[in-house]
Amino acid sequence: MEWDVRHIDETDSTNRWLLNHGGSKNMVVVADYQTAGRGCGTNRWESERGKNLLFSMLIHPNDVPASRQFRLSMAVSLAICEALGQYIGDLSIKWPNDIYWRDGKICGILIENTLTGAVIKDSIIGVGLNVNQRAFHSDAPNPVSLWQISGQETDRDALLHHILERFGQLLTQDVRQRYLSKLYRRKGFFPYADENGAFMAEFVDVKDDGHLVLRDDGGTLRTYAFKEVRFI
């Protein structure tokens, strides 16, 4: 893919910047600092100025049906996992698309799609990736950075280049099985919680539309959309 890459010093949100400044090209905006970086819902993203990778991508995947938009989530999460895999191991994807190193969150992704009829017109994919930050001070439960794992500074531009290159390649491939094989808590029973309380369950599948399928310790299959269940 060809990318129009813009570097800016500061913005409230790279997703919002692209919403206001994006056009018909595939565009990437990279910021040294976000004043209102966000995750899904009301979640905030802590990032020290000039230390991490804060960027958003605008693409126009006209060939992706709205019913299969989860393939974008699979492709970008795998691209980041594979790019980071050049530096560290023990990486996994916490459904639907958080990137984990062991039990620590190293990357969050926020995808906002605009639909036209039954297809995706525009997709803005925001990424917050902890690269060179040495300490975290928010109340987030489990942040971790590449520097904390490797003890070395990483060239953020080189890492971004690897992510964009892999994402462009993975968008054209069937990545479902590769995505499933990288999932956090892929094997075994673990604690979860939904609106009815906590329970033990094992992973079964992720459907084409992104719904998570679990089997509880009583043998019952449970299917969840994003935010309907949480990992404990």
PDB file of N, CA and C in Angstrom, residues 9 18 42-43 55 59 88 94 97 107 109 120 126 147 158 167 189-190 194-195 200 206:
ATOM      1  N   ASP A   9       3.315  17.510  15.831  1.00  0.00           N
ATOM      2  CA  ASP A   9       3.833  17.572  17.193  1.00  0.00           C
ATOM      3  C   ASP A   9       2.775  17.153  18.204  1.00  0.00           C
ATOM      4  N   LEU A  18      -7.505  12.754  11.634  1.00  0.00           N
ATOM      5  CA  LEU A  18      -7.764  12.173  10.323  1.00  0.00           C
ATOM      6  C   LEU A  18      -9.209  12.374   9.895  1.00  0.00           C
ATOM      7  N   THR A  42     -14.854   5.139  27.347  1.00  0.00           N
ATOM      8  CA  THR A  42     -14.308   6.283  28.086  1.00  0.00           C
ATOM      9  C   THR A  42     -12.856   6.084  28.489  1.00  0.00           C
ATOM     10  N   ASN A  43     -12.216   5.030  28.023  1.00  0.00           N
ATOM     11  CA  ASN A  43     -10.839   4.750  28.405  1.00  0.00           C
ATOM     12  C   ASN A  43      -9.893   5.817  27.862  1.00  0.00           C
ATOM     13  N   PHE A  55      -0.396   6.841  16.472  1.00  0.00           N
ATOM     14  CA  PHE A  55      -0.708   7.100  15.075  1.00  0.00           C
ATOM     15  C   PHE A  55      -2.070   6.546  14.704  1.00  0.00           C
ATOM     16  N   ILE A  59      -7.902   4.282   5.743  1.00  0.00           N
ATOM     17  CA  ILE A  59      -7.953   3.482   4.525  1.00  0.00           C
ATOM     18  C   ILE A  59      -9.390   3.459   4.013  1.00  0.00           C
ATOM     19  N   ILE A  88      10.903  -8.671  20.572  1.00  0.00           N
ATOM     20  CA  ILE A  88      10.564  -9.425  21.780  1.00  0.00           C
ATOM     21  C   ILE A  88       9.682 -10.619  21.423  1.00  0.00           C
ATOM     22  N   LYS A  94      -5.110  -9.961  22.872  1.00  0.00           N
ATOM     23  CA  LYS A  94      -6.260 -10.108  23.762  1.00  0.00           C
ATOM     24  C   LYS A  94      -7.503  -9.650  23.006  1.00  0.00           C
ATOM     25  N   ASN A  97      -8.508  -6.844  20.080  1.00  0.00           N
ATOM     26  CA  ASN A  97      -7.294  -6.400  19.388  1.00  0.00           C
ATOM     27  C   ASN A  97      -6.257  -5.703  20.270  1.00  0.00           C
ATOM     28  N   CYS A 107      -0.057  -2.415  23.736  1.00  0.00           N
ATOM     29  CA  CYS A 107      -0.655  -1.665  22.622  1.00  0.00           C
ATOM     30  C   CYS A 107      -2.178  -1.751  22.669  1.00  0.00           C
ATOM     31  N   ILE A 109      -5.760  -0.523  20.351  1.00  0.00           N
ATOM     32  CA  ILE A 109      -6.207  -0.176  19.005  1.00  0.00           C
ATOM     33  C   ILE A 109      -7.664   0.256  19.064  1.00  0.00           C
ATOM     34  N   ILE A 120     -17.710  -1.055   3.710  1.00  0.00           N
ATOM     35  CA  ILE A 120     -17.017  -0.029   4.477  1.00  0.00           C
ATOM     36  C   ILE A 120     -16.518   1.043   3.517  1.00  0.00           C
ATOM     37  N   GLY A 126      -6.807   3.722  14.938  1.00  0.00           N
ATOM     38  CA  GLY A 126      -5.912   4.411  15.853  1.00  0.00           C
ATOM     39  C   GLY A 126      -5.101   3.421  16.679  1.00  0.00           C
ATOM     40  N   TRP A 147      10.586  -0.738  25.921  1.00  0.00           N
ATOM     41  CA  TRP A 147      11.817  -0.452  26.671  1.00  0.00           C
ATOM     42  C   TRP A 147      11.868  -1.240  27.975  1.00  0.00           C
ATOM     43  N   ALA A 158      11.255   3.367  12.381  1.00  0.00           N
ATOM     44  CA  ALA A 158      11.498   2.047  11.793  1.00  0.00           C
ATOM     45  C   ALA A 158      10.392   1.076  12.183  1.00  0.00           C
ATOM     46  N   PHE A 167       0.858  -4.560   7.630  1.00  0.00           N
ATOM     47  CA  PHE A 167      -0.587  -4.348   7.546  1.00  0.00           C
ATOM     48  C   PHE A 167      -1.047  -4.385   6.097  1.00  0.00           C
ATOM     49  N   PHE A 189      -8.915 -23.078  30.943  1.00  0.00           N
ATOM     50  CA  PHE A 189     -10.016 -22.350  31.573  1.00  0.00           C
ATOM     51  C   PHE A 189      -9.466 -21.160  32.356  1.00  0.00           C
ATOM     52  N   PHE A 190     -10.163 -20.007  32.221  1.00  0.00           N
ATOM     53  CA  PHE A 190      -9.757 -18.783  32.891  1.00  0.00           C
ATOM     54  C   PHE A 190     -10.996 -18.047  33.392  1.00  0.00           C
ATOM     55  N   ASP A 194     -19.391 -11.362  33.106  1.00  0.00           N
ATOM     56  CA  ASP A 194     -20.361 -10.657  32.270  1.00  0.00           C
ATOM     57  C   ASP A 194     -21.384  -9.992  33.182  1.00  0.00           C
ATOM     58  N   GLU A 195     -22.510  -9.572  32.654  1.00  0.00           N
ATOM     59  CA  GLU A 195     -23.487  -8.845  33.461  1.00  0.00           C
ATOM     60  C   GLU A 195     -24.074  -9.688  34.588  1.00  0.00           C
ATOM     61  N   MET A 200     -15.946 -19.339  35.044  1.00  0.00           N
ATOM     62  CA  MET A 200     -14.768 -19.939  34.423  1.00  0.00           C
ATOM     63  C   MET A 200     -15.151 -20.426  33.033  1.00  0.00           C
ATOM     64  N   VAL A 206     -13.693 -17.248  17.520  1.00  0.00           N
ATOM     65  CA  VAL A 206     -14.126 -15.887  17.225  1.00  0.00           C
ATOM     66  C   VAL A 206     -14.837 -15.949  15.878  1.00  0.00           C
TER      67      VAL A 206
END
